[in-house]
Amino acid sequence: MNESFGTRLRARLDKFGPLCVGIDPSPALLDAWGLDDSPGGLERFSRTVADTISDVAAVVKPQSAFYERWGSRGVAVLERTIADLREAGTLVLLDAKRGDVDTTMAAYAEAYLDRGSPLAVDAVTLSPYLGFGSLEVAITSAVANDAGVFVLARTSNPAAAGLQQRVADLVIAGAAAANAGHEPFGPVGVVMGATLPALDHSLADLNGPILAPGLGAQGASPADVARLFAPVRGSVVPSVSRAVLADPRRLRSRTLQYRDECVMYLTY
């Protein structure tokens, strides 16, 4: 029997500590690395990151948009990056933020969660703003494929605060209902920004992981994350991208630094 997403994630967090590293091959980062802004540059960047940090980070999170902008050539690089990471045993979270009506959501689920897909990952980010119920088909697919989803609740970008604060509790409640009865984590995580001024929402009954973007370049430190998520810090997976990706010569050492600080502040 295959292990559930929650079981695999818990094992990775226990072994490597609570850190997610993003792979964000933006034009600015490609330039900083001395690479062409091209599918070739994407591939070299992505392979270097995967080879350098796949054995020290609990989760690796490619950002789909930076590959999609190159069309089929970029998506081919994304496929290879996912395959390389999964072959290395890394838990892969694709940052795609998909959300749509049931039939379209089923197609997204087939693309990212079905084991037979070339883009199959361990988990994918989803948007709930067509109603949490619109995600049911993706959650069902995640469970069937021993995968997971992370649903946007309160993200780290300031422009989202007014809207998301009004609906975050509904998102959290939907995730908690989907996670009921699952151990050690259910298949539905939520995204809660590490830069939030305060945690105005109860996560005590979530029974799922919390992805906390905003570590590093956006201003949050591991100590900040520990303070913000003190009641549920054992479930939090802080995410860092630019702060470790900016200098390829320090990629591994910076990843280890953030990982060790996250272990110090966020594990019991």
mmCIF file of C-alpha atoms in Angstrom:
data_model
loop_
_atom_site.group_PDB
_atom_site.id
_atom_site.type_symbol
_atom_site.label_atom_id
_atom_site.label_comp_id
_atom_site.label_asym_id
_atom_site.label_seq_id
_atom_site.Cartn_x
_atom_site.Cartn_y
_atom_site.Cartn_z
ATOM 1 C CA MET A 1 0.000 0.000 0.000
ATOM 2 C CA ASN A 2 1.308 3.456 -0.887
ATOM 3 C CA GLU A 3 1.923 5.966 1.881
ATOM 4 C CA SER A 4 -0.414 8.938 2.063
ATOM 5 C CA PHE A 5 0.781 12.460 1.347
ATOM 6 C CA GLY A 6 0.423 13.329 5.040
ATOM 7 C CA THR A 7 2.586 10.388 6.075
ATOM 8 C CA ARG A 8 5.292 11.239 3.541
ATOM 9 C CA LEU A 9 5.275 14.906 4.477
ATOM 10 C CA ARG A 10 5.505 14.166 8.197
ATOM 11 C CA ALA A 11 8.452 11.839 7.558
ATOM 12 C CA ARG A 12 10.251 14.498 5.467
ATOM 13 C CA LEU A 13 9.694 17.187 8.091
ATOM 14 C CA ASP A 14 10.952 14.907 10.852
ATOM 15 C CA LYS A 15 14.053 13.975 8.862
ATOM 16 C CA PHE A 16 14.994 17.282 7.237
ATOM 17 C CA GLY A 17 13.250 19.928 9.309
ATOM 18 C CA PRO A 18 10.422 22.276 8.324
ATOM 19 C CA LEU A 19 11.642 24.102 5.226
ATOM 20 C CA CYS A 20 10.295 24.429 1.708
ATOM 21 C CA VAL A 21 12.607 25.851 -0.969
ATOM 22 C CA GLY A 22 11.086 27.445 -4.038
ATOM 23 C CA ILE A 23 12.490 27.131 -7.541
ATOM 24 C CA ASP A 24 11.629 30.486 -9.112
ATOM 25 C CA PRO A 25 13.634 30.975 -12.312
ATOM 26 C CA SER A 26 12.610 34.577 -12.897
ATOM 27 C CA PRO A 27 14.389 36.676 -15.536
ATOM 28 C CA ALA A 28 16.098 38.630 -12.740
ATOM 29 C CA LEU A 29 17.477 35.489 -11.108
ATOM 30 C CA LEU A 30 18.590 33.984 -14.396
ATOM 31 C CA ASP A 31 20.492 37.211 -15.069
ATOM 32 C CA ALA A 32 22.033 37.171 -11.586
ATOM 33 C CA TRP A 33 23.282 33.650 -12.297
ATOM 34 C CA GLY A 34 24.768 34.733 -15.629
ATOM 35 C CA LEU A 35 22.274 32.599 -17.558
ATOM 36 C CA ASP A 36 20.305 33.383 -20.684
ATOM 37 C CA ASP A 37 16.604 34.060 -20.252
ATOM 38 C CA SER A 38 15.725 31.032 -22.346
ATOM 39 C CA PRO A 39 14.577 27.421 -21.934
ATOM 40 C CA GLY A 40 18.261 26.479 -21.758
ATOM 41 C CA GLY A 41 18.802 28.938 -18.928
ATOM 42 C CA LEU A 42 15.686 27.612 -17.188
ATOM 43 C CA GLU A 43 16.994 24.066 -17.389
ATOM 44 C CA ARG A 44 20.460 24.861 -16.099
ATOM 45 C CA PHE A 45 19.033 26.921 -13.230
ATOM 46 C CA SER A 46 16.483 24.267 -12.289
ATOM 47 C CA ARG A 47 18.888 21.339 -12.487
ATOM 48 C CA THR A 48 21.452 23.189 -10.387
ATOM 49 C CA VAL A 49 18.901 23.944 -7.676
ATOM 50 C CA ALA A 50 17.546 20.389 -7.716
ATOM 51 C CA ASP A 51 21.011 18.832 -7.567
ATOM 52 C CA THR A 52 22.170 21.184 -4.819
ATOM 53 C CA ILE A 53 19.322 21.167 -2.319
ATOM 54 C CA SER A 54 17.132 18.116 -2.978
ATOM 55 C CA ASP A 55 18.883 16.172 -0.208
ATOM 56 C CA VAL A 56 18.591 18.886 2.463
ATOM 57 C CA ALA A 57 15.119 20.445 2.076
ATOM 58 C CA ALA A 58 11.922 18.730 3.178
ATOM 59 C CA VAL A 59 9.905 20.172 0.286
ATOM 60 C CA VAL A 60 10.851 21.787 -3.031
ATOM 61 C CA LYS A 61 8.349 24.088 -4.727
ATOM 62 C CA PRO A 62 8.760 24.912 -8.439
ATOM 63 C CA GLN A 63 6.775 27.981 -9.546
ATOM 64 C CA SER A 64 4.884 26.902 -12.653
ATOM 65 C CA ALA A 65 4.486 30.388 -14.143
ATOM 66 C CA PHE A 66 8.206 30.847 -14.783
ATOM 67 C CA TYR A 67 8.171 27.707 -16.948
ATOM 68 C CA GLU A 68 4.835 28.290 -18.653
ATOM 69 C CA ARG A 69 5.969 31.639 -20.060
ATOM 70 C CA TRP A 70 8.193 29.658 -22.470
ATOM 71 C CA GLY A 71 5.322 27.527 -23.718
ATOM 72 C CA SER A 72 5.931 23.878 -24.505
ATOM 73 C CA ARG A 73 9.707 24.251 -24.180
ATOM 74 C CA GLY A 74 9.375 25.644 -20.673
ATOM 75 C CA VAL A 75 6.816 23.046 -19.627
ATOM 76 C CA ALA A 76 9.208 20.342 -20.871
ATOM 77 C CA VAL A 77 11.850 21.764 -18.510
ATOM 78 C CA LEU A 78 9.310 21.726 -15.691
ATOM 79 C CA GLU A 79 8.535 18.057 -16.414
ATOM 80 C CA ARG A 80 12.230 17.179 -16.249
ATOM 81 C CA THR A 81 12.694 19.204 -13.063
ATOM 82 C CA ILE A 82 9.791 17.426 -11.368
ATOM 83 C CA ALA A 83 11.128 14.049 -12.522
ATOM 84 C CA ASP A 84 14.641 14.833 -11.244
ATOM 85 C CA LEU A 85 13.331 15.921 -7.850
ATOM 86 C CA ARG A 86 11.026 12.948 -7.424
ATOM 87 C CA GLU A 87 13.761 10.534 -8.502
ATOM 88 C CA ALA A 88 15.910 12.037 -5.737
ATOM 89 C CA GLY A 89 13.125 11.291 -3.241
ATOM 90 C CA THR A 90 12.213 14.930 -2.717
ATOM 91 C CA LEU A 91 8.636 15.890 -1.926
ATOM 92 C CA VAL A 92 7.527 18.215 -4.750
ATOM 93 C CA LEU A 93 4.910 20.926 -4.317
ATOM 94 C CA LEU A 94 3.956 22.655 -7.566
ATOM 95 C CA ASP A 95 2.992 26.283 -7.074
ATOM 96 C CA ALA A 96 0.287 26.614 -9.721
ATOM 97 C CA LYS A 97 -2.627 28.219 -7.809
ATOM 98 C CA ARG A 98 -5.267 26.583 -9.985
ATOM 99 C CA GLY A 99 -8.971 26.966 -9.304
ATOM 100 C CA ASP A 100 -12.027 26.547 -11.530
ATOM 101 C CA VAL A 101 -15.398 24.868 -11.964
ATOM 102 C CA ASP A 102 -15.693 21.114 -11.446
ATOM 103 C CA THR A 103 -14.985 19.885 -14.975
ATOM 104 C CA THR A 104 -11.947 22.116 -15.428
ATOM 105 C CA MET A 105 -10.753 21.322 -11.918
ATOM 106 C CA ALA A 106 -10.890 17.640 -12.837
ATOM 107 C CA ALA A 107 -8.537 18.340 -15.756
ATOM 108 C CA TYR A 108 -6.125 20.220 -13.488
ATOM 109 C CA ALA A 109 -6.241 17.325 -11.029
ATOM 110 C CA GLU A 110 -5.453 14.871 -13.828
ATOM 111 C CA ALA A 111 -2.504 17.029 -14.912
ATOM 112 C CA TYR A 112 -0.883 17.489 -11.501
ATOM 113 C CA LEU A 113 -2.137 14.723 -9.209
ATOM 114 C CA ASP A 114 -2.718 11.651 -11.373
ATOM 115 C CA ARG A 115 0.252 9.283 -10.947
ATOM 116 C CA GLY A 116 0.448 8.677 -14.691
ATOM 117 C CA SER A 117 0.826 12.337 -15.658
ATOM 118 C CA PRO A 118 4.237 13.679 -16.736
ATOM 119 C CA LEU A 119 3.544 16.667 -14.449
ATOM 120 C CA ALA A 120 2.491 14.556 -11.443
ATOM 121 C CA VAL A 121 3.684 16.028 -8.147
ATOM 122 C CA ASP A 122 3.197 15.267 -4.465
ATOM 123 C CA ALA A 123 1.015 18.339 -3.978
ATOM 124 C CA VAL A 124 -0.234 21.432 -5.791
ATOM 125 C CA THR A 125 -1.435 24.862 -4.678
ATOM 126 C CA LEU A 126 -5.088 25.682 -5.399
ATOM 127 C CA SER A 127 -7.267 28.793 -5.283
ATOM 128 C CA PRO A 128 -10.681 28.444 -3.568
ATOM 129 C CA TYR A 129 -12.317 31.575 -4.939
ATOM 130 C CA LEU A 130 -14.893 29.746 -7.030
ATOM 131 C CA GLY A 131 -16.057 28.225 -3.747
ATOM 132 C CA PHE A 132 -14.367 25.603 -1.625
ATOM 133 C CA GLY A 133 -16.753 23.006 -3.045
ATOM 134 C CA SER A 134 -15.244 23.507 -6.497
ATOM 135 C CA LEU A 135 -12.066 21.888 -5.156
ATOM 136 C CA GLU A 136 -13.773 18.661 -4.134
ATOM 137 C CA VAL A 137 -12.805 16.833 -7.325
ATOM 138 C CA ALA A 138 -9.139 17.779 -6.820
ATOM 139 C CA ILE A 139 -9.205 16.720 -3.174
ATOM 140 C CA THR A 140 -10.785 13.396 -4.147
ATOM 141 C CA SER A 141 -8.083 12.902 -6.774
ATOM 142 C CA ALA A 142 -5.379 13.802 -4.248
ATOM 143 C CA VAL A 143 -6.609 11.147 -1.824
ATOM 144 C CA ALA A 144 -6.874 8.538 -4.590
ATOM 145 C CA ASN A 145 -3.308 9.264 -5.712
ATOM 146 C CA ASP A 146 -1.747 9.651 -2.242
ATOM 147 C CA ALA A 147 -1.132 13.309 -3.028
ATOM 148 C CA GLY A 148 -2.087 16.596 -1.401
ATOM 149 C CA VAL A 149 -3.251 20.138 -2.075
ATOM 150 C CA PHE A 150 -2.509 23.478 -0.418
ATOM 151 C CA VAL A 151 -5.410 25.921 -0.583
ATOM 152 C CA LEU A 152 -4.865 29.685 -0.474
ATOM 153 C CA ALA A 153 -6.225 31.142 2.769
ATOM 154 C CA ARG A 154 -4.179 34.222 3.795
ATOM 155 C CA THR A 155 -1.273 34.851 1.448
ATOM 156 C CA SER A 156 1.769 37.013 2.079
ATOM 157 C CA ASN A 157 1.016 39.721 -0.503
ATOM 158 C CA PRO A 158 -0.444 42.846 1.172
ATOM 159 C CA ALA A 159 -3.026 43.510 -1.573
ATOM 160 C CA ALA A 160 -4.871 40.316 -0.651
ATOM 161 C CA ALA A 161 -5.551 41.200 2.973
ATOM 162 C CA GLY A 162 -8.938 42.907 2.600
ATOM 163 C CA LEU A 163 -10.459 40.085 0.577
ATOM 164 C CA GLN A 164 -8.823 37.084 2.177
ATOM 165 C CA GLN A 165 -9.433 38.120 5.770
ATOM 166 C CA ARG A 166 -13.174 37.868 5.074
ATOM 167 C CA VAL A 167 -13.065 34.336 3.683
ATOM 168 C CA ALA A 168 -10.049 32.655 5.286
ATOM 169 C CA ASP A 169 -12.082 31.061 8.076
ATOM 170 C CA LEU A 170 -14.356 29.423 5.481
ATOM 171 C CA VAL A 171 -11.318 28.036 3.661
ATOM 172 C CA ILE A 172 -9.805 26.715 6.886
ATOM 173 C CA ALA A 173 -13.113 25.124 7.883
ATOM 174 C CA GLY A 174 -13.396 23.419 4.485
ATOM 175 C CA ALA A 175 -9.869 22.085 4.767
ATOM 176 C CA ALA A 176 -10.475 20.836 8.314
ATOM 177 C CA ALA A 177 -13.601 18.965 7.203
ATOM 178 C CA ALA A 178 -11.681 17.301 4.359
ATOM 179 C CA ASN A 179 -8.876 16.319 6.765
ATOM 180 C CA ALA A 180 -11.096 14.755 9.433
ATOM 181 C CA GLY A 181 -9.991 11.237 10.303
ATOM 182 C CA HIS A 182 -6.646 11.399 8.514
ATOM 183 C CA GLU A 183 -3.352 10.921 10.342
ATOM 184 C CA PRO A 184 -0.733 12.320 10.780
ATOM 185 C CA PHE A 185 -1.914 15.033 8.351
ATOM 186 C CA GLY A 186 -4.911 15.190 6.077
ATOM 187 C CA PRO A 187 -4.481 15.791 2.333
ATOM 188 C CA VAL A 188 -5.485 19.471 2.463
ATOM 189 C CA GLY A 189 -3.030 22.086 3.654
ATOM 190 C CA VAL A 190 -3.584 25.825 3.708
ATOM 191 C CA VAL A 191 -1.378 28.715 2.640
ATOM 192 C CA MET A 192 -0.893 31.326 5.378
ATOM 193 C CA GLY A 193 1.663 34.082 4.822
ATOM 194 C CA ALA A 194 4.642 34.249 7.155
ATOM 195 C CA THR A 195 4.495 38.059 6.988
ATOM 196 C CA LEU A 196 0.976 38.416 8.432
ATOM 197 C CA PRO A 197 0.926 40.943 11.292
ATOM 198 C CA ALA A 198 -1.080 38.527 13.448
ATOM 199 C CA LEU A 199 -2.745 35.135 13.201
ATOM 200 C CA ASP A 200 -6.418 36.111 13.315
ATOM 201 C CA HIS A 201 -7.701 32.658 12.411
ATOM 202 C CA SER A 202 -7.816 29.450 14.440
ATOM 203 C CA LEU A 203 -5.902 26.557 12.936
ATOM 204 C CA ALA A 204 -6.237 24.232 15.907
ATOM 205 C CA ASP A 205 -8.656 21.864 14.148
ATOM 206 C CA LEU A 206 -7.041 21.966 10.701
ATOM 207 C CA ASN A 207 -5.329 18.569 10.996
ATOM 208 C CA GLY A 208 -3.237 19.529 7.986
ATOM 209 C CA PRO A 209 0.012 21.287 7.078
ATOM 210 C CA ILE A 210 0.409 25.054 6.791
ATOM 211 C CA LEU A 211 2.574 26.433 3.989
ATOM 212 C CA ALA A 212 3.964 29.784 5.118
ATOM 213 C CA PRO A 213 5.524 31.767 2.244
ATOM 214 C CA GLY A 214 7.373 34.983 2.997
ATOM 215 C CA LEU A 215 10.581 33.739 4.589
ATOM 216 C CA GLY A 216 13.672 35.665 3.580
ATOM 217 C CA ALA A 217 13.291 38.314 0.875
ATOM 218 C CA GLN A 218 9.740 39.221 1.933
ATOM 219 C CA GLY A 219 10.962 39.970 5.439
ATOM 220 C CA ALA A 220 9.997 37.069 7.707
ATOM 221 C CA SER A 221 12.562 35.151 9.750
ATOM 222 C CA PRO A 222 12.226 31.656 11.257
ATOM 223 C CA ALA A 223 11.781 33.331 14.649
ATOM 224 C CA ASP A 224 8.931 35.440 13.239
ATOM 225 C CA VAL A 225 7.258 32.314 11.862
ATOM 226 C CA ALA A 226 7.562 30.573 15.239
ATOM 227 C CA ARG A 227 5.951 33.539 17.013
ATOM 228 C CA LEU A 228 3.140 33.911 14.480
ATOM 229 C CA PHE A 229 2.239 30.231 14.414
ATOM 230 C CA ALA A 230 3.095 29.378 18.030
ATOM 231 C CA PRO A 231 -0.083 27.314 18.686
ATOM 232 C CA VAL A 232 0.493 25.101 15.612
ATOM 233 C CA ARG A 233 4.174 25.520 14.863
ATOM 234 C CA GLY A 234 4.716 21.759 14.462
ATOM 235 C CA SER A 235 2.491 21.875 11.369
ATOM 236 C CA VAL A 236 4.122 24.854 9.660
ATOM 237 C CA VAL A 237 6.312 24.612 6.555
ATOM 238 C CA PRO A 238 7.971 28.002 5.917
ATOM 239 C CA SER A 239 8.886 28.676 2.312
ATOM 240 C CA VAL A 240 11.970 30.542 1.102
ATOM 241 C CA SER A 241 12.983 31.332 -2.477
ATOM 242 C CA ARG A 242 14.936 34.455 -3.433
ATOM 243 C CA ALA A 243 16.975 34.579 -0.218
ATOM 244 C CA VAL A 244 18.602 31.247 -1.059
ATOM 245 C CA LEU A 245 18.465 31.458 -4.868
ATOM 246 C CA ALA A 246 20.147 34.852 -5.305
ATOM 247 C CA ASP A 247 23.734 33.518 -5.321
ATOM 248 C CA PRO A 248 24.406 30.075 -6.821
ATOM 249 C CA ARG A 249 27.683 29.864 -4.901
ATOM 250 C CA ARG A 250 25.801 30.122 -1.590
ATOM 251 C CA LEU A 251 22.722 28.136 -2.578
ATOM 252 C CA ARG A 252 23.418 25.111 -0.409
ATOM 253 C CA SER A 253 24.896 26.999 2.545
ATOM 254 C CA ARG A 254 21.975 29.445 2.654
ATOM 255 C CA THR A 255 19.485 26.594 2.417
ATOM 256 C CA LEU A 256 21.207 24.828 5.311
ATOM 257 C CA GLN A 257 21.218 28.057 7.323
ATOM 258 C CA TYR A 258 17.474 28.580 6.904
ATOM 259 C CA ARG A 259 16.783 24.894 7.484
ATOM 260 C CA ASP A 260 18.753 24.826 10.726
ATOM 261 C CA GLU A 261 17.094 28.011 11.976
ATOM 262 C CA CYS A 262 13.676 26.562 11.188
ATOM 263 C CA VAL A 263 14.578 23.417 13.118
ATOM 264 C CA MET A 264 15.697 25.512 16.072
ATOM 265 C CA TYR A 265 12.574 27.690 16.227
ATOM 266 C CA LEU A 266 9.803 25.474 14.928
ATOM 267 C CA THR A 267 10.389 21.947 16.213
ATOM 268 C CA TYR A 268 9.425 20.840 19.690
#
